[in-house]
CSV table of C-alpha atoms in Angstrom, one decimal:
chain,number,residue,atom,x,y,z
A,16,MET,CA,0.0,0.0,0.0
A,17,PRO,CA,2.6,2.6,0.7
A,18,LYS,CA,3.9,2.0,-2.8
A,19,THR,CA,0.5,2.9,-4.2
A,20,ASN,CA,0.4,6.2,-2.4
A,21,GLN,CA,3.7,7.0,-3.7
A,22,GLN,CA,2.6,6.4,-7.3
A,23,ASN,CA,-0.4,8.7,-6.8
A,24,SER,CA,1.8,11.4,-5.4
A,25,ASN,CA,4.0,11.2,-8.5
A,26,GLN,CA,1.1,11.5,-11.0
A,27,GLU,CA,-0.5,14.6,-9.5
A,28,PRO,CA,2.3,17.0,-10.6
A,29,GLN,CA,2.1,15.6,-14.2
A,30,GLU,CA,-1.6,16.3,-14.4
A,31,SER,CA,-1.1,19.8,-13.2
A,32,LYS,CA,1.4,20.5,-16.0
A,33,PHE,CA,-1.0,19.1,-18.6
A,34,ALA,CA,-3.8,21.3,-17.3
A,35,GLN,CA,-1.6,24.3,-17.4
A,36,LYS,CA,-0.7,23.6,-21.0
A,37,LEU,CA,-4.4,23.3,-21.9
A,38,ARG,CA,-5.2,26.6,-20.1
A,39,SER,CA,-2.3,28.2,-21.9
A,40,ILE,CA,-3.5,27.0,-25.3
A,41,ARG,CA,-7.0,28.3,-24.5
A,42,VAL,CA,-5.7,31.6,-23.5
A,43,ASN,CA,-3.6,32.0,-26.7
A,44,ARG,CA,-6.5,31.0,-28.8
A,45,ALA,CA,-8.8,33.6,-27.1
A,46,VAL,CA,-6.1,36.3,-27.6
A,47,PHE,CA,-5.7,35.3,-31.3
A,48,LEU,CA,-9.5,35.4,-31.9
A,49,THR,CA,-9.7,38.8,-30.1
A,50,VAL,CA,-7.0,40.2,-32.3
A,51,ILE,CA,-8.7,38.9,-35.4
A,52,ILE,CA,-12.0,40.4,-34.3
A,53,ILE,CA,-10.3,43.8,-33.6
A,54,LEU,CA,-8.6,43.8,-37.0
A,55,VAL,CA,-11.9,42.9,-38.8
A,56,THR,CA,-13.7,45.6,-36.9
A,57,LEU,CA,-11.0,48.2,-37.7
A,58,SER,CA,-11.2,47.3,-41.4
A,59,VAL,CA,-15.0,47.7,-41.4
A,60,ILE,CA,-14.7,51.1,-39.7
A,61,LEU,CA,-12.0,52.3,-42.1
A,62,MET,CA,-14.1,51.2,-45.1
A,63,ILE,CA,-17.2,53.0,-43.8
A,64,THR,CA,-15.2,56.1,-43.1
A,65,ALA,CA,-13.7,56.1,-46.6
A,66,ILE,CA,-17.1,55.7,-48.3
A,67,THR,CA,-18.5,58.5,-46.1
A,68,ASN,CA,-15.6,60.9,-47.0
A,69,ARG,CA,-15.9,60.1,-50.7
A,70,ALA,CA,-19.6,61.0,-50.6
A,71,ARG,CA,-18.9,64.2,-48.7
A,72,ARG,CA,-16.3,65.3,-51.2
A,73,GLN,CA,-18.6,64.6,-54.1
A,74,ASN,CA,-21.4,66.7,-52.5
A,75,ALA,CA,-18.9,69.5,-51.9
A,76,GLN,CA,-17.7,69.4,-55.5
A,77,ASP,CA,-21.3,69.6,-56.8
A,78,VAL,CA,-21.9,72.7,-54.6
A,79,LEU,CA,-18.7,74.4,-55.8
A,80,ASN,CA,-19.2,73.5,-59.5
A,81,PRO,CA,-22.9,73.7,-60.3
A,82,ILE,CA,-24.1,72.6,-63.7
A,83,ASP,CA,-24.0,75.5,-66.1
A,84,GLU,CA,-27.4,75.4,-67.8
A,85,THR,CA,-26.4,78.0,-70.4
A,86,ASN,CA,-24.0,75.6,-72.0
A,87,GLN,CA,-26.6,72.9,-72.4
A,88,PRO,CA,-27.5,72.0,-76.0
A,89,ASP,CA,-30.5,73.8,-77.4
A,90,ASN,CA,-33.1,71.3,-78.2
A,91,THR,CA,-35.6,73.7,-79.7
A,92,GLY,CA,-34.8,72.6,-83.2
A,93,LYS,CA,-33.3,76.0,-84.1
A,94,GLU,CA,-30.0,76.3,-85.8
A,95,ASP,CA,-29.3,80.1,-85.4
A,96,GLU,CA,-25.5,79.7,-85.6
A,97,THR,CA,-25.4,77.5,-88.6
A,98,GLY,CA,-27.7,79.5,-90.8
A,99,LYS,CA,-29.8,76.4,-91.7
A,100,THR,CA,-33.4,75.6,-91.2
A,101,ASP,CA,-35.5,76.2,-88.0
A,102,THR,CA,-37.5,73.0,-87.6
A,103,ASN,CA,-40.2,74.8,-85.6
A,104,THR,CA,-41.0,77.4,-88.2
A,105,GLY,CA,-39.6,75.9,-91.4
A,106,LYS,CA,-37.8,79.1,-92.2
A,107,THR,CA,-34.1,79.4,-93.1
A,108,GLN,CA,-32.1,81.5,-90.5
A,109,PRO,CA,-29.4,83.8,-91.9
A,110,ASP,CA,-25.9,82.8,-91.3
A,111,PRO,CA,-24.1,85.5,-89.3
A,112,LYS,CA,-20.8,84.5,-90.7
A,113,THR,CA,-21.9,85.3,-94.3
A,114,GLU,CA,-24.3,88.2,-93.4
A,115,PRO,CA,-22.9,91.3,-95.2
A,116,GLU,CA,-21.8,94.2,-93.1
A,117,PRO,CA,-23.9,97.4,-93.5
A,118,PRO,CA,-22.1,99.9,-95.7
A,119,LYS,CA,-20.1,102.6,-93.9
A,120,PRO,CA,-21.4,106.2,-94.2
A,121,THR,CA,-19.5,108.3,-96.7
A,122,VAL,CA,-19.0,112.1,-96.8
A,123,PRO,CA,-21.7,113.5,-99.1
A,124,THR,CA,-21.1,115.3,-102.3
A,125,LEU,CA,-21.9,118.9,-101.8
A,126,SER,CA,-24.1,121.3,-103.8
A,127,LEU,CA,-23.2,125.0,-104.2
A,128,PRO,CA,-24.7,126.9,-101.3
A,129,VAL,CA,-25.2,130.1,-103.3
A,130,SER,CA,-26.3,130.6,-106.9
A,131,ASN,CA,-24.2,132.6,-109.5
A,132,GLY,CA,-21.3,132.8,-107.0
A,133,THR,CA,-17.7,133.2,-107.9
A,134,LEU,CA,-14.6,132.0,-106.0
A,135,LEU,CA,-13.3,135.0,-104.3
A,136,GLN,CA,-10.7,133.3,-102.0
A,137,ALA,CA,-9.6,129.7,-102.0
A,138,HIS,CA,-8.9,127.4,-99.1
A,139,SER,CA,-5.3,127.9,-97.9
A,140,MET,CA,-4.1,126.3,-94.6
A,141,GLU,CA,-0.5,125.8,-95.6
A,142,ILE,CA,0.3,129.1,-97.5
A,143,GLN,CA,-0.7,132.4,-95.9
A,144,VAL,CA,-2.7,134.7,-98.1
A,145,PHE,CA,-3.0,138.5,-97.9
A,146,SER,CA,-6.1,139.8,-96.0
A,147,ARG,CA,-7.4,143.1,-97.4
A,148,THR,CA,-9.3,143.8,-94.2
A,149,MET,CA,-6.6,142.9,-91.7
A,150,GLN,CA,-3.8,144.1,-93.9
A,151,ASP,CA,-1.6,141.1,-93.1
A,152,PHE,CA,-0.9,137.5,-94.3
A,153,ARG,CA,-2.8,134.7,-92.7
A,154,VAL,CA,-4.2,131.2,-93.5
A,155,HIS,CA,-7.7,130.9,-94.9
A,156,SER,CA,-9.7,128.1,-93.4
A,157,GLY,CA,-12.6,128.1,-96.0
A,158,ILE,CA,-13.6,129.4,-99.4
A,159,ASP,CA,-15.2,132.7,-100.1
A,160,LEU,CA,-18.0,132.6,-102.7
A,161,ALA,CA,-18.8,136.2,-103.8
A,162,THR,CA,-22.4,137.0,-104.6
A,163,GLU,CA,-24.8,139.8,-103.9
A,164,GLU,CA,-25.8,140.8,-100.3
A,165,GLY,CA,-29.0,139.2,-99.3
A,166,ALA,CA,-28.6,136.2,-101.6
A,167,PRO,CA,-30.1,133.0,-100.2
A,168,VAL,CA,-27.6,130.6,-98.5
A,169,LEU,CA,-28.6,127.0,-99.1
A,170,ALA,CA,-27.7,123.8,-97.2
A,171,ALA,CA,-25.0,122.0,-99.2
A,172,ALA,CA,-26.3,118.6,-98.1
A,173,ASP,CA,-28.9,116.9,-95.9
A,174,GLY,CA,-28.0,117.2,-92.2
A,175,THR,CA,-28.7,118.6,-88.8
A,176,ILE,CA,-28.0,122.1,-87.5
A,177,THR,CA,-25.7,121.5,-84.6
A,178,ARG,CA,-24.7,125.1,-83.7
A,179,ILE,CA,-25.7,128.7,-84.4
A,180,TRP,CA,-23.5,131.4,-82.9
A,181,ASP,CA,-22.2,135.0,-83.3
A,182,ASP,CA,-18.5,135.1,-83.8
A,183,PRO,CA,-16.7,138.4,-83.0
A,184,MET,CA,-14.6,138.2,-86.2
A,185,MET,CA,-16.7,136.0,-88.6
A,186,GLY,CA,-20.2,137.3,-87.7
A,187,LYS,CA,-23.3,135.1,-87.8
A,188,CYS,CA,-22.4,131.4,-88.2
A,189,ILE,CA,-24.3,128.1,-88.7
A,190,ALA,CA,-22.8,124.6,-88.5
A,191,VAL,CA,-24.6,121.7,-90.2
A,192,SER,CA,-23.5,118.1,-89.5
A,193,HIS,CA,-23.7,115.4,-92.2
A,194,ALA,CA,-22.9,111.7,-92.7
A,195,ALA,CA,-19.4,110.3,-91.9
A,196,ASN,CA,-18.8,112.9,-89.1
A,197,SER,CA,-18.6,115.7,-91.7
A,198,GLN,CA,-19.7,119.2,-91.2
A,199,THR,CA,-20.3,122.4,-93.3
A,200,ILE,CA,-20.0,125.8,-91.6
A,201,TYR,CA,-21.5,128.9,-93.1
A,202,LYS,CA,-20.2,132.3,-92.0
A,203,ASN,CA,-20.7,136.0,-92.7
A,204,LEU,CA,-24.5,135.5,-92.7
A,205,ALA,CA,-27.1,138.2,-92.2
A,206,LEU,CA,-28.2,138.4,-88.5
A,207,GLU,CA,-31.8,137.5,-89.2
A,208,LEU,CA,-32.4,133.8,-90.0
A,209,PRO,CA,-35.3,132.1,-91.7
A,210,GLU,CA,-38.1,130.7,-89.6
A,211,GLY,CA,-37.5,127.2,-88.3
A,212,ILE,CA,-33.7,127.5,-88.6
A,213,ALA,CA,-32.5,126.6,-85.0
A,214,GLU,CA,-30.1,124.2,-83.4
A,215,GLY,CA,-31.3,120.6,-83.7
A,216,ALA,CA,-33.4,121.3,-86.8
A,217,GLU,CA,-33.1,118.9,-89.7
A,218,VAL,CA,-32.4,120.5,-93.1
A,219,LEU,CA,-32.4,119.2,-96.6
A,220,ARG,CA,-30.0,119.8,-99.5
A,221,GLY,CA,-30.9,123.1,-101.1
A,222,GLN,CA,-33.0,124.3,-98.2
A,223,ARG,CA,-32.5,128.0,-97.3
A,224,ILE,CA,-30.8,128.4,-94.0
A,225,GLY,CA,-29.8,132.1,-94.2
A,226,THR,CA,-28.8,135.0,-96.4
A,227,VAL,CA,-25.5,136.5,-97.3
A,228,GLY,CA,-24.6,139.4,-95.0
A,229,GLU,CA,-21.7,141.7,-93.9
A,230,SER,CA,-21.4,140.5,-90.3
A,231,ALA,CA,-17.8,139.2,-90.6
A,232,MET,CA,-15.6,142.0,-89.4
A,233,ALA,CA,-12.4,140.1,-90.4
A,234,GLU,CA,-13.5,140.2,-94.0
A,235,ILE,CA,-15.5,143.4,-94.2
A,236,ALA,CA,-13.3,144.9,-96.8
A,237,GLU,CA,-14.2,142.1,-99.2
A,238,GLU,CA,-17.2,142.3,-101.5
A,239,PRO,CA,-20.4,140.5,-100.2
A,240,HIS,CA,-19.7,136.8,-100.0
A,241,LEU,CA,-20.4,133.6,-98.2
A,242,HIS,CA,-17.5,132.2,-96.2
A,243,LEU,CA,-17.9,128.4,-96.3
A,244,GLU,CA,-15.8,125.9,-94.2
A,245,MET,CA,-15.8,122.2,-94.0
A,246,THR,CA,-14.5,119.6,-91.5
A,247,VAL,CA,-14.3,115.8,-91.6
A,248,ASN,CA,-13.6,114.0,-88.3
A,249,GLY,CA,-12.9,117.4,-86.8
A,250,GLU,CA,-10.1,118.3,-89.3
A,251,THR,CA,-10.5,121.4,-91.5
A,252,ILE,CA,-10.5,120.5,-95.2
A,253,ASP,CA,-11.0,122.2,-98.6
A,254,PRO,CA,-14.8,122.2,-99.4
A,255,LEU,CA,-13.9,122.2,-103.1
A,256,ASP,CA,-12.7,118.6,-102.7
A,257,TYR,CA,-16.4,117.5,-102.2
A,258,PHE,CA,-18.0,119.5,-105.0
A,259,PRO,CA,-18.7,117.8,-108.3
A,260,ALA,CA,-16.7,118.9,-111.3
A,261,ALA,CA,-19.7,120.7,-112.8
A,262,ALA,CA,-20.2,122.8,-109.7
A,263,ILE,CA,-16.5,123.7,-109.6
A,264,ALA,CA,-16.6,124.6,-113.3
A,265,SER,CA,-19.6,126.9,-112.7
A,266,ILE,CA,-17.6,129.2,-110.3
A,267,SER,CA,-14.7,131.3,-111.6
A,268,THR,CA,-12.0,133.0,-109.6
A,269,ASP,CA,-12.8,136.7,-109.2
A,270,THR,CA,-9.8,138.7,-110.3
A,271,ALA,CA,-11.4,142.1,-110.1
A,272,TYR,CA,-9.2,143.2,-107.2
A,273,GLU,CA,-6.1,141.7,-108.7
A,274,ASP,CA,-6.7,143.6,-112.0
A,275,ALA,CA,-7.3,146.8,-110.1
A,276,ASP,CA,-4.0,146.4,-108.2
A,277,ALA,CA,-2.3,145.7,-111.5
A,278,GLU,CA,-3.6,148.9,-113.0
A,279,LYS,CA,-2.3,150.9,-110.0
């Protein structure tokens, strides 16, 4: 019997070690499973977070870049830019690429503003000419058309009266604007103007706008005449450049004063 007790005492430590190994294996397995669960959980959380962030970025992009409806195709059936057929009306639309541009306005050809006039003094802006009134040499910004005092002064072309004024040296003056930013200016007029002649009034070619007077103190020594000037784009030019050849031929240079000087 003592021997049996000794055997039992030798087996108990061995069972304890075996139990410890089993417990160790269970613990390691539980730890392994726990780690696996944690990793799977983290993966799911990361995936959900990534999907949520992507959806938020897409919404933010839609807010920052709204759809431009003006660039959407026109489904009305019209083909304005191609110049083809409008399917709604059946009419052909003009092609803007081939549409001819409207003609640019041109300076009108002038008519003589006085009848039976003669060219008393030509336009001279580069060479000074002698002034009988002022007794000196100076440029001449227009042309002088000699005629009788009180002769009708006619508009040289259709236009609008833009200004009427009294100049200290050139007397009663009227400016009429025409096409292509051109203007005719009539000076040395009689002080009294026809009815209806006022700033802003529309006038027609050949319409009476005044009469020849002696109001220009700077040219009072000359015989009765109309002083006519012309500008294009604000630049003073020679009115004779815009008269037809027949009109220029009808006026002759008055040499009466030159002949009188020659006789002296």
